[in-house]
PDB file of C-alpha atoms and ligand atoms in Angstrom:
ATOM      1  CA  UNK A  97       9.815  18.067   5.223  1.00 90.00           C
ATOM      2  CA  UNK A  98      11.644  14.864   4.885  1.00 95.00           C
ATOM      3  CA  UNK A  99       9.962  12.142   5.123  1.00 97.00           C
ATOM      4  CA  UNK A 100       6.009  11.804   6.584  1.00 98.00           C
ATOM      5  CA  UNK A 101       4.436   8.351   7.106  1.00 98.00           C
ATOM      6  CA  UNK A 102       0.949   8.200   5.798  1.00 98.00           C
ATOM      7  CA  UNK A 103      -1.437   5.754   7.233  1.00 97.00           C
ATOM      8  CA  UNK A 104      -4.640   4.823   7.691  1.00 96.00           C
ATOM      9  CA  UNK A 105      -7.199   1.610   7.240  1.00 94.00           C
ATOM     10  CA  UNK A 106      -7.127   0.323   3.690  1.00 87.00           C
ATOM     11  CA  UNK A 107      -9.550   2.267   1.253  1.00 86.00           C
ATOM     12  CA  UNK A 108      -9.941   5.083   4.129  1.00 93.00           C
ATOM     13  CA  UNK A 109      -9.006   7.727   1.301  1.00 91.00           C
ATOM     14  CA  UNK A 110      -4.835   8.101   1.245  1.00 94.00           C
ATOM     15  CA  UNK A 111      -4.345   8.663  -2.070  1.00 92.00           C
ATOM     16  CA  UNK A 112      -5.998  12.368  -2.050  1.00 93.00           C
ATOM     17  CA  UNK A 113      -3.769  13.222   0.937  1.00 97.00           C
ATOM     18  CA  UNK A 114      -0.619  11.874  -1.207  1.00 97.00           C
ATOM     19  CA  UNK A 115      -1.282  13.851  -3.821  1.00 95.00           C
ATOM     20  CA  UNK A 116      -1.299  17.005  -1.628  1.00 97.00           C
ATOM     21  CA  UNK A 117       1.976  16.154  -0.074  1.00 97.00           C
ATOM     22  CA  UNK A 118       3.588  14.921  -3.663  1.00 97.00           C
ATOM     23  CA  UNK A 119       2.558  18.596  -4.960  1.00 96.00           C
ATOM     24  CA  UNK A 120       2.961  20.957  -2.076  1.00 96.00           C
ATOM     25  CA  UNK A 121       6.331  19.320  -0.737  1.00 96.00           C
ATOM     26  CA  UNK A 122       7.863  17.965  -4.287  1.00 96.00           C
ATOM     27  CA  UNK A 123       7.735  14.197  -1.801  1.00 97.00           C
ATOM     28  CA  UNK A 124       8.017  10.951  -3.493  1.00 97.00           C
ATOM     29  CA  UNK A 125       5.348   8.357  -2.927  1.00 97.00           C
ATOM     30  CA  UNK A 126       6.787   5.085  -1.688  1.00 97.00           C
ATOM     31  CA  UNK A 127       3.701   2.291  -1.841  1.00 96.00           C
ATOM     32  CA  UNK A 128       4.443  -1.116  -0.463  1.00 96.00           C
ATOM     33  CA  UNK A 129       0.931  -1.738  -1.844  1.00 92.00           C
ATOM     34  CA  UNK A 130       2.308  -0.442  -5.786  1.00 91.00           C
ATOM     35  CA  UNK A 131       5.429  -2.525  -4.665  1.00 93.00           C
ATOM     36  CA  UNK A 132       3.531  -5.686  -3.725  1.00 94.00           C
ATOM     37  CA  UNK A 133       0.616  -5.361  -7.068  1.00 90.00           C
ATOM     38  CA  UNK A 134       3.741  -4.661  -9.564  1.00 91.00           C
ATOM     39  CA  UNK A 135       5.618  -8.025  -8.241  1.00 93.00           C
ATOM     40  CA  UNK A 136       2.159  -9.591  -8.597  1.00 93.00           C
ATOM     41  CA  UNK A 137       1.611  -8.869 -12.208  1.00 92.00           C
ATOM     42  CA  UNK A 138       5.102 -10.045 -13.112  1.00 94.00           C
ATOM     43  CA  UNK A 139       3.836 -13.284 -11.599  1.00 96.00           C
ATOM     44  CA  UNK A 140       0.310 -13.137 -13.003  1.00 94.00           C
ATOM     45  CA  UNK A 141       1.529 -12.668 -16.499  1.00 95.00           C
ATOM     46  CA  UNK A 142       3.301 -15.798 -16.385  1.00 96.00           C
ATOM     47  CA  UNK A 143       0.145 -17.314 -16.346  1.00 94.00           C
ATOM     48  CA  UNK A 144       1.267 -20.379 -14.030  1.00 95.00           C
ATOM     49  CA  UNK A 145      -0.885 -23.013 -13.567  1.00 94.00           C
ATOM     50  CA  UNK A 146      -0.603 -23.546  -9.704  1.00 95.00           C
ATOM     51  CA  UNK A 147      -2.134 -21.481  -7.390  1.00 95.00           C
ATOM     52  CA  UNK A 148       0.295 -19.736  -4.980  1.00 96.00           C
ATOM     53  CA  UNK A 149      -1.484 -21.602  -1.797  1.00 96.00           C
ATOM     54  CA  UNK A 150       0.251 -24.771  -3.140  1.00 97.00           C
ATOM     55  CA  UNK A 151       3.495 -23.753  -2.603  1.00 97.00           C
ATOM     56  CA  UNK A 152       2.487 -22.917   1.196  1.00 97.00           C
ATOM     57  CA  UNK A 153       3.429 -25.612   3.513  1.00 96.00           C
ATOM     58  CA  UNK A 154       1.288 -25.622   5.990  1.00 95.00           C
ATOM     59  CA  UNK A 155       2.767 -27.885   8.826  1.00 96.00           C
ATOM     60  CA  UNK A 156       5.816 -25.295   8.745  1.00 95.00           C
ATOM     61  CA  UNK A 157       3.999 -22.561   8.470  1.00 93.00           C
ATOM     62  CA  UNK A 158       6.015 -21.226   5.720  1.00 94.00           C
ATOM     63  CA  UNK A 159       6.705 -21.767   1.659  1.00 96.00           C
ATOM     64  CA  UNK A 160       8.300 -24.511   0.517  1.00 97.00           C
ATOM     65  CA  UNK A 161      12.357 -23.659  -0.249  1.00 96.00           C
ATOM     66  CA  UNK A 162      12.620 -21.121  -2.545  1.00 96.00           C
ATOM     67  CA  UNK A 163      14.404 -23.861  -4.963  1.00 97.00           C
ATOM     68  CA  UNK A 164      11.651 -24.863  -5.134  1.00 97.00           C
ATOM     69  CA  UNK A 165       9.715 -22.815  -6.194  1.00 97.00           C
ATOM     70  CA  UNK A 166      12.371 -21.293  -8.925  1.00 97.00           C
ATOM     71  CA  UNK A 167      12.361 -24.158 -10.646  1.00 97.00           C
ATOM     72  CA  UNK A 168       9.080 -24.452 -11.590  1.00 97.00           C
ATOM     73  CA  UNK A 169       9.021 -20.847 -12.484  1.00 97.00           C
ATOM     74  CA  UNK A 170      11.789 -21.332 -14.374  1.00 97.00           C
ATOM     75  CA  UNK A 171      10.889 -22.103 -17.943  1.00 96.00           C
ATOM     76  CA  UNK A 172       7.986 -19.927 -17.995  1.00 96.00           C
ATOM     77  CA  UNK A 173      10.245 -16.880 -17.033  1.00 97.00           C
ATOM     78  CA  UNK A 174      13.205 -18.075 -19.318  1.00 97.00           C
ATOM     79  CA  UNK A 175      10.248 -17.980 -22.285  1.00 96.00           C
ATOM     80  CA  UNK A 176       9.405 -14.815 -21.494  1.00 95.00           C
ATOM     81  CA  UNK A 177      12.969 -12.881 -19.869  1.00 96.00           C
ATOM     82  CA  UNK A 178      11.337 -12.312 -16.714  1.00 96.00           C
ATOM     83  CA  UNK A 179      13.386 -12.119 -14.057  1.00 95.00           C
ATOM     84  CA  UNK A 180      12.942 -15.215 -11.786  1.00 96.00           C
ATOM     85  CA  UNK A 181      13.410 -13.669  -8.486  1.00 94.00           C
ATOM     86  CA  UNK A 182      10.443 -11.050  -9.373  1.00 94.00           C
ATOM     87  CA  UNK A 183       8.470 -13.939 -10.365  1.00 96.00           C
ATOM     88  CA  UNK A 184       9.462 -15.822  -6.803  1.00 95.00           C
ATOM     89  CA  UNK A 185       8.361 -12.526  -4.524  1.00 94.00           C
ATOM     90  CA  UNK A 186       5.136 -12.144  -6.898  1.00 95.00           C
ATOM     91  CA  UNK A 187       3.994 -15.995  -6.312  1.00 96.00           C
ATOM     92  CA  UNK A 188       5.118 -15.151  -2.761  1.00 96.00           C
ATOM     93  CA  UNK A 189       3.231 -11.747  -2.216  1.00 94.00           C
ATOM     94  CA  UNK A 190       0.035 -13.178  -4.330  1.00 94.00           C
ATOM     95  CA  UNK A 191      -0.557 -15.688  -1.729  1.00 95.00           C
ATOM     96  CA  UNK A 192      -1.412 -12.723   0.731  1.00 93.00           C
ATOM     97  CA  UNK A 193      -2.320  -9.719  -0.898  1.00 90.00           C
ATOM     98  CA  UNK A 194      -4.959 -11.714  -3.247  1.00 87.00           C
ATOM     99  CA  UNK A 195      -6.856 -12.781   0.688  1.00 84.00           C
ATOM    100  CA  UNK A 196      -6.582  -9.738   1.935  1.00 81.00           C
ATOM    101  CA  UNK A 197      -4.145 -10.318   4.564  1.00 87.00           C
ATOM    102  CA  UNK A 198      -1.083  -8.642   5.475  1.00 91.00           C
ATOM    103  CA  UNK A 199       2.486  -9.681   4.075  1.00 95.00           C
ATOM    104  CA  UNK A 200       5.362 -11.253   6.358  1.00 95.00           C
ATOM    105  CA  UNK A 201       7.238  -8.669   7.745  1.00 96.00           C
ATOM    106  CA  UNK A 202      10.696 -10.464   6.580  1.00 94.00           C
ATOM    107  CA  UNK A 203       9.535  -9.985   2.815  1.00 94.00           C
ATOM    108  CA  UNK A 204       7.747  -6.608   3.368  1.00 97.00           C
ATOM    109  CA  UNK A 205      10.892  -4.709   5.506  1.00 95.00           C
ATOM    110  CA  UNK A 206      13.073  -6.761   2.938  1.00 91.00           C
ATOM    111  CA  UNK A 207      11.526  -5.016  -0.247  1.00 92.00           C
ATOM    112  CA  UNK A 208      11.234  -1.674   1.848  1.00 94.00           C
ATOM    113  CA  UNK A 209      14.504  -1.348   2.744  1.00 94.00           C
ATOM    114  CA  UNK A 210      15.588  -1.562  -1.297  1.00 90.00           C
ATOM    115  CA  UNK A 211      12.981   1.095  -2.042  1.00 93.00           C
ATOM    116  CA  UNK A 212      13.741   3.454   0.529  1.00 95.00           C
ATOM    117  CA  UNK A 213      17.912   3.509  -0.229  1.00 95.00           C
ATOM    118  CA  UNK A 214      17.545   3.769  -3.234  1.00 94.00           C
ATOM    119  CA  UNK A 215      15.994   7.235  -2.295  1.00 95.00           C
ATOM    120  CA  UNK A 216      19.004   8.083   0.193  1.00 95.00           C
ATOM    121  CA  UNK A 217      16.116   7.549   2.697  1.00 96.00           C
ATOM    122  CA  UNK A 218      14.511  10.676   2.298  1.00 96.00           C
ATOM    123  CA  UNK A 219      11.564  12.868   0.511  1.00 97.00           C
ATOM    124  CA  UNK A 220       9.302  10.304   1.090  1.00 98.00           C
ATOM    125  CA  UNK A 221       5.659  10.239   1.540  1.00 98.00           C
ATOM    126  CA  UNK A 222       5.842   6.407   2.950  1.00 98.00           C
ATOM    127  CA  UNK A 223       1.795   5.148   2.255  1.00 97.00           C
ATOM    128  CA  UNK A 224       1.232   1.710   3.541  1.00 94.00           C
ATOM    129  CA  UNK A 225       4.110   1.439   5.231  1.00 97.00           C
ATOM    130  CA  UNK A 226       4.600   0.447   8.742  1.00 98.00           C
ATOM    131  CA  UNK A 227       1.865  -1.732   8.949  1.00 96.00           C
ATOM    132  CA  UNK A 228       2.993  -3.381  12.003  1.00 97.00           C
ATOM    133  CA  UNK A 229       4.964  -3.091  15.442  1.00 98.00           C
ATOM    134  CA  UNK A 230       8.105  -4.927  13.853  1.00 98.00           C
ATOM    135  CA  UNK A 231       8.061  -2.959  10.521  1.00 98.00           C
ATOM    136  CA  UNK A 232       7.652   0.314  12.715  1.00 98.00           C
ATOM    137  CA  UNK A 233      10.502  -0.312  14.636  1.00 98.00           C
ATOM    138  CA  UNK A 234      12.736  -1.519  11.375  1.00 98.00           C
ATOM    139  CA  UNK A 235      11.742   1.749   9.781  1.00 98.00           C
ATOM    140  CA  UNK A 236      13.109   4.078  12.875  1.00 98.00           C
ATOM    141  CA  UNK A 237      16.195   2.001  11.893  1.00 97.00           C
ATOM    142  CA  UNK A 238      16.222   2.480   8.815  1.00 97.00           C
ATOM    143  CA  UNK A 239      15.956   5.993   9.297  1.00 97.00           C
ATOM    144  CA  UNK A 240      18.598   6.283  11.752  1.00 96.00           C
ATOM    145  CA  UNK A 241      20.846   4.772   9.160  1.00 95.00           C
ATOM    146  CA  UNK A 242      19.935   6.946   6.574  1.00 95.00           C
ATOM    147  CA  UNK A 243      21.151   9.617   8.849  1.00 97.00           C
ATOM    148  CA  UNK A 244      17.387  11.349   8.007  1.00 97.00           C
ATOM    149  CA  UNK A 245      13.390  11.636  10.229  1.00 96.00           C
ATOM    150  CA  UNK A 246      10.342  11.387  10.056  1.00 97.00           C
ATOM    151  CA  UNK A 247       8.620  14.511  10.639  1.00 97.00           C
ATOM    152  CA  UNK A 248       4.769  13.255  10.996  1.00 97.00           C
ATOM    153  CA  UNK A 249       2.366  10.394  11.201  1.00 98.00           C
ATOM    154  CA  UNK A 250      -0.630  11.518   9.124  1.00 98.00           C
ATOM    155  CA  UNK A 251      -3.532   9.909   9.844  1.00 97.00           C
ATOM    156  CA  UNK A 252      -6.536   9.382   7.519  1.00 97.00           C
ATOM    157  CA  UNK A 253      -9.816   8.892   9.659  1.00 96.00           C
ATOM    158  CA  UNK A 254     -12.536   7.078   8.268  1.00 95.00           C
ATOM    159  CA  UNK A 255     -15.927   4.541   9.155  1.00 95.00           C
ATOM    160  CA  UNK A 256     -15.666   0.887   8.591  1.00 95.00           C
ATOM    161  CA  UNK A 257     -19.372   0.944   6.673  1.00 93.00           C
ATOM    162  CA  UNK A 258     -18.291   3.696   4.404  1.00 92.00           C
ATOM    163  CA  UNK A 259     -15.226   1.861   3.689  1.00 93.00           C
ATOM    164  CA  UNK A 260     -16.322  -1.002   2.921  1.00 93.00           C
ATOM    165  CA  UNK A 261     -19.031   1.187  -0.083  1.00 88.00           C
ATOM    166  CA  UNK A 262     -16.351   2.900  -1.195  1.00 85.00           C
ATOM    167  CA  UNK A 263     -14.100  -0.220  -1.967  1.00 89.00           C
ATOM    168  CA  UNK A 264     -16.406  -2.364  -3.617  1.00 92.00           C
ATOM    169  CA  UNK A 265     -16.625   0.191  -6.639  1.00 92.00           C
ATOM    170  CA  UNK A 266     -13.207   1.273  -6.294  1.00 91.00           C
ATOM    171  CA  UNK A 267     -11.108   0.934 -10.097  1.00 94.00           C
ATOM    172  CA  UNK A 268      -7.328   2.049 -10.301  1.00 93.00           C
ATOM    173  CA  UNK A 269      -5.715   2.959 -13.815  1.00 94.00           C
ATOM    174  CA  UNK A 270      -2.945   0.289 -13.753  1.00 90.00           C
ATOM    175  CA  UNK A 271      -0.223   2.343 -15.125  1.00 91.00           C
ATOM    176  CA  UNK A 272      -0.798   5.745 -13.324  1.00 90.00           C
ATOM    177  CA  UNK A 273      -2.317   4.457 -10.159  1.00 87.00           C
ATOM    178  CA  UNK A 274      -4.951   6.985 -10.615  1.00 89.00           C
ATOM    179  CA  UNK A 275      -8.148   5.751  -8.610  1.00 88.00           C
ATOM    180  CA  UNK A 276     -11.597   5.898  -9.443  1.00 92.00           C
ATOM    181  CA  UNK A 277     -15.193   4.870  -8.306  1.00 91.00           C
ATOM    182  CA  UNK A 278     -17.758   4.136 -10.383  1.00 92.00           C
ATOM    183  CA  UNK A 279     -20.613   5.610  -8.950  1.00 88.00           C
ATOM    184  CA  UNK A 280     -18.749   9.361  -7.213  1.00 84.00           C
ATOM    185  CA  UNK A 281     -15.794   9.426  -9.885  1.00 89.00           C
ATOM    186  CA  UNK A 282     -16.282   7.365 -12.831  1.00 95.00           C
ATOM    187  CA  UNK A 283     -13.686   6.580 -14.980  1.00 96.00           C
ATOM    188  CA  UNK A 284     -13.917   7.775 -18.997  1.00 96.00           C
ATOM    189  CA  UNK A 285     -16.943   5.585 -20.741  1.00 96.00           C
ATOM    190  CA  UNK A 286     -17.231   3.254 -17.595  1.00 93.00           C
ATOM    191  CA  UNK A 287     -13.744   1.930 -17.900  1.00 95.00           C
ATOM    192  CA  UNK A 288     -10.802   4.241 -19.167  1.00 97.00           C
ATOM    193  CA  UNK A 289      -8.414   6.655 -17.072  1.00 96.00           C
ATOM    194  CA  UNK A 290      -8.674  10.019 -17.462  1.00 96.00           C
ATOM    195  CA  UNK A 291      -5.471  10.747 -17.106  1.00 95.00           C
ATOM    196  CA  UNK A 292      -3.361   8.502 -19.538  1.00 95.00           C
ATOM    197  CA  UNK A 293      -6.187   6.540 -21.143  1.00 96.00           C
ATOM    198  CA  UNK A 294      -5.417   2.763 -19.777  1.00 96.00           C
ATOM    199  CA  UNK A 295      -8.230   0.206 -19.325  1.00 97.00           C
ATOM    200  CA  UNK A 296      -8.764   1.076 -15.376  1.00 96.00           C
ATOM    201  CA  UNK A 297      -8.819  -2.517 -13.322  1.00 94.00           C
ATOM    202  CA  UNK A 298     -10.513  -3.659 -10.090  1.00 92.00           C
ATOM    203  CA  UNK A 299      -8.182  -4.885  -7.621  1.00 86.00           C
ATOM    204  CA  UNK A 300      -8.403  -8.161  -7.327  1.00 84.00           C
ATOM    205  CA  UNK A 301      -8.675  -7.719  -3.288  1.00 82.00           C
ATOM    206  CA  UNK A 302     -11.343  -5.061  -3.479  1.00 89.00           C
ATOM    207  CA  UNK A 303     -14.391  -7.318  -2.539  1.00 90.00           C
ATOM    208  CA  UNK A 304     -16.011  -7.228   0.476  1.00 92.00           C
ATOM    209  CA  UNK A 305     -15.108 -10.088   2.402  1.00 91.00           C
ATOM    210  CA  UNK A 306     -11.104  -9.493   2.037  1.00 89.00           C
ATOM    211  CA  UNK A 307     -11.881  -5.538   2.467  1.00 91.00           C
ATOM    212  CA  UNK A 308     -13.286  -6.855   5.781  1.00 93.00           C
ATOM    213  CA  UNK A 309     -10.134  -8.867   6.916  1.00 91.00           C
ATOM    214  CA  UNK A 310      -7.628  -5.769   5.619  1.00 89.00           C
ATOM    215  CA  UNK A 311     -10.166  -3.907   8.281  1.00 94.00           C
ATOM    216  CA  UNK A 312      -9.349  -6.678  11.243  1.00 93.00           C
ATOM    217  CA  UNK A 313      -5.563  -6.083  10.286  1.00 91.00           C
ATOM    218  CA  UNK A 314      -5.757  -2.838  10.720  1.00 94.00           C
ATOM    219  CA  UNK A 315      -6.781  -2.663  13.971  1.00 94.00           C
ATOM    220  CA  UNK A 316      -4.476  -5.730  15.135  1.00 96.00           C
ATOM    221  CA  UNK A 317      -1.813  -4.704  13.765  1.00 96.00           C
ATOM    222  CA  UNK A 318      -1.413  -1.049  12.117  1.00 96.00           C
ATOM    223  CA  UNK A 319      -2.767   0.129  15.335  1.00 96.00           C
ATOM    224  CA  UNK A 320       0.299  -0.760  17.328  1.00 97.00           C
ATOM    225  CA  UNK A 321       2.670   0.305  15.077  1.00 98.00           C
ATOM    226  CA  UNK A 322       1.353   4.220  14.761  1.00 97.00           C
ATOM    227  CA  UNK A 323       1.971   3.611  18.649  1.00 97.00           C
ATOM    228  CA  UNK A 324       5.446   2.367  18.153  1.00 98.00           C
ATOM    229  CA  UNK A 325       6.429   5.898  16.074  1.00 98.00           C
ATOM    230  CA  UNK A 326       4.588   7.771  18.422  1.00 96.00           C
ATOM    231  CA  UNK A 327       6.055   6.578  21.712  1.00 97.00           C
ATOM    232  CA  UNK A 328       9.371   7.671  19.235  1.00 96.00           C
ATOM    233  CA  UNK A 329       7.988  11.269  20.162  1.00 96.00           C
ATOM    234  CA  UNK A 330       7.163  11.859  16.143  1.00 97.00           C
ATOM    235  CA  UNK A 331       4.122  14.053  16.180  1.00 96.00           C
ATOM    236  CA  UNK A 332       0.792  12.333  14.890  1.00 96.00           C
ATOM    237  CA  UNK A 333      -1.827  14.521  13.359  1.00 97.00           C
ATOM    238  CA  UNK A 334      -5.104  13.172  11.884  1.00 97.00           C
ATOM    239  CA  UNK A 335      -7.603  14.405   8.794  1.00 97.00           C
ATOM    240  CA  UNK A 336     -11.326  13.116   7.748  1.00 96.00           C
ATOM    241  CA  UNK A 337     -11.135  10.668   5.077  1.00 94.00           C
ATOM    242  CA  UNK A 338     -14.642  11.618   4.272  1.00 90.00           C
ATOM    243  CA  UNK A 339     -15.656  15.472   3.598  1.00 88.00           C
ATOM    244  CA  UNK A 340     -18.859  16.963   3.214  1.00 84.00           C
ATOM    245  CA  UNK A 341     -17.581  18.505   0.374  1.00 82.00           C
ATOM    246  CA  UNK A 342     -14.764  16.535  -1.888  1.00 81.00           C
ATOM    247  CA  UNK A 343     -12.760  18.924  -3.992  1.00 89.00           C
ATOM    248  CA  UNK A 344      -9.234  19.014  -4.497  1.00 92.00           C
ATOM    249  CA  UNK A 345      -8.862  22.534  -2.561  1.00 95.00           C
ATOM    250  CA  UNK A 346     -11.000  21.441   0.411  1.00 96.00           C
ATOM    251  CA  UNK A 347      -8.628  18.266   0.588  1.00 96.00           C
ATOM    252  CA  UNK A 348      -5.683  20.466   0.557  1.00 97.00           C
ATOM    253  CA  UNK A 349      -6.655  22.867   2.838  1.00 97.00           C
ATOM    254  CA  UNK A 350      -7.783  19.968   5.289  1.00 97.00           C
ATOM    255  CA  UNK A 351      -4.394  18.519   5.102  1.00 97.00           C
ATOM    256  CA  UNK A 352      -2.702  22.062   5.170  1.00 97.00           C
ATOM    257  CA  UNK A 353      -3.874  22.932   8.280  1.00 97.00           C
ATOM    258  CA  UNK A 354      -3.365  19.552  10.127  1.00 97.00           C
ATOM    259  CA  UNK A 355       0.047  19.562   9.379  1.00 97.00           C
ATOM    260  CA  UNK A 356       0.594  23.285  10.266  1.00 96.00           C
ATOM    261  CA  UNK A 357       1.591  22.281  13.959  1.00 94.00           C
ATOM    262  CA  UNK A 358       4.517  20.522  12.169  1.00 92.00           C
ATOM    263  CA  UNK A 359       5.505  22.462   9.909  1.00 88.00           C
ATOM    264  CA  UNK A 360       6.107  25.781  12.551  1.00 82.00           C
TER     265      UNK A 360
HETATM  266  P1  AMP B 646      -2.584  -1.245  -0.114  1.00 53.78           P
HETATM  267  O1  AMP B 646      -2.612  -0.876  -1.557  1.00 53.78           O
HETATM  268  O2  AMP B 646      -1.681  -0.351   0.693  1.00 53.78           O
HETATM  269  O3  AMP B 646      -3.945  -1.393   0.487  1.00 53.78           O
HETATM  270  O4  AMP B 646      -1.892  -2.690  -0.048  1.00 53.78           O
HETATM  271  C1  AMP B 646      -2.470  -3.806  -0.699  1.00 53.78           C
HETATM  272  C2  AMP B 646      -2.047  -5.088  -0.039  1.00 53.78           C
HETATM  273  O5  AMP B 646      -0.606  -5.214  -0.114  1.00 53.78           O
HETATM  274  C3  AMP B 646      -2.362  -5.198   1.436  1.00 53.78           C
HETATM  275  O6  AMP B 646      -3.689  -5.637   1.682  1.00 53.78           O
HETATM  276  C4  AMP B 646      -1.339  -6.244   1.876  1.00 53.78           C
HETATM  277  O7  AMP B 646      -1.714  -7.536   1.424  1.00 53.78           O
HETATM  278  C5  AMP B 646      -0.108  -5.838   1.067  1.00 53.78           C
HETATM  279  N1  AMP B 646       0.705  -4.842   1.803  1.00 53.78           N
HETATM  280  C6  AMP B 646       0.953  -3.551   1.429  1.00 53.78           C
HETATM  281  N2  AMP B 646       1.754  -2.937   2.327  1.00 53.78           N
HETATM  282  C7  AMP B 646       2.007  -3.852   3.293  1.00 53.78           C
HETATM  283  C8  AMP B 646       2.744  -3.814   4.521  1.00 53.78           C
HETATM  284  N3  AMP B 646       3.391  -2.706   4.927  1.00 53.78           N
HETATM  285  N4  AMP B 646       2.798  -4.941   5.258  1.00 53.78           N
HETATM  286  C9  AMP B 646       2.173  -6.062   4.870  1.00 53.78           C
HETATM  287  N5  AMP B 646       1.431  -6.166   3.750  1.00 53.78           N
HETATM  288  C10 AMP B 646       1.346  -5.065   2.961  1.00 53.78           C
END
């Protein structure tokens, strides 16, 4: 296996899948979502005053010039050696991510592209990536460059309404990306991981009404890209995102047998 796309609407139960691949196929998990909430937390811990909306111009439909924006991010990051590009791409990201709404493309294929080189472009399990018609057709570039393919779109099925449950009291261990729910897989006393002990958070677009829009985008936009890689011919299988039994053999076996088509 080199590299298998793994989509799916937002919250429809990815991560279980990843882990499957990560331990079955020794695959690397590239996140654009990790990507996107690490740049944001650069930003965050700046603790700027303005809100990101207020460096959106609106009558251009675009930031302001990135000049702009560096210099008033400037001292902050100088005070505290963060990098002032990070900080520029986190104020940047924020502005979408935080509503619930998809990232532009330019920035998203943009911070991609780094990512996946840096991993010769294969022995990936790519999760949130494409999202859209454009970034599916930049990836099969990408690819193509990288001299590598994608063996499989894996697609995690799941209900809107179940979703939208499962979401609202979803928590995620900050430095392992471990994810919890509060009510079907609570994290230690309420509120620490399990795994390596951090304070677990709630994403800050986890609520319902933005879960609701990441829902819309999904079927705008993430829709017609799985169509772009499969008119590529790369074969598309799909798995439940909710079992009548949840434990982590059933999950592997699910995903096991999906991909066995593939994988002959
Ligand atoms: P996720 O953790 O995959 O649900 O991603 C969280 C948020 O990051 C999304 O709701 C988007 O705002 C942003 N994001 C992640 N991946 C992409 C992508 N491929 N294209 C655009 N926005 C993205």
């Amino acid at each position: 296996m080199q590299n298998i796309v793994v989509t799916g609407k937002s919250g429809a139960g990815k991560q279980p899948r990843i882990d499957v691949l990560v331990s079955e196929f020794g695959l690397s998990q590239l996140s654009t979502g990790n990507i996107f909430r690490h740049y944001l937390g650069v930003f965050k811990s700046l603790g700027h005053e303005r809100s990101p909306e207020s460096y959106w111009d609106a009558a251009a439909d675009g930031f302001v010039p990135d000049a702009a924006i560096r210099a008033a991010l400037e001292p902050a990051c100088a005070a505290k050696g963060i990098p002032v590009d990070d900080a520029v791409l986190g104020l940047k990201a924020a502005r979408f991510v935080d509503a619930g709404l998809f990232v532009p493309d330019s920035i998203t294929n943009a911070l991609f592209e780094g990512a996946f080189q840096k991993h010769g472009g294969r022995g990936l399990i790519l999760d949130g990536y494409p999202r859209t018609a454009d970034q599916a057709r930049f990836l099969l570039d990408a690819v193509s460059r990288a001299g590598t393919r994608l063996d499989a779109v894996l697609i995690v099925d799941n209900e809107d309404e179940l979703i939208v449950g499962r979401t609202i009291g979803r928590r995620i261990c900050p430095k392992c990306q471990k994810v919890f729910h509060l009510e079907f897989k609570p994290p230690k006393d309420g509120r620490l991981c399990t795994a390596c002990d951090a304070e677990v958070i709630h994403r800050s677009d986890d609520t319902e009404e933005k879960i609701r829009t990441r829902l819309a985008e999904f079927q705008k936009k993430t829709l017609p890209a799985i169509g772009v890689l499969t008119g590529e011919g790369i074969p598309q299988v799909r798995v439940p995102g909710n079992l009548p039994v949840f434990t982590d053999e059933i999950v592997r076996a699910s995903v096991m047998e999906a991909l066995a088509p593939v994988l002959k």
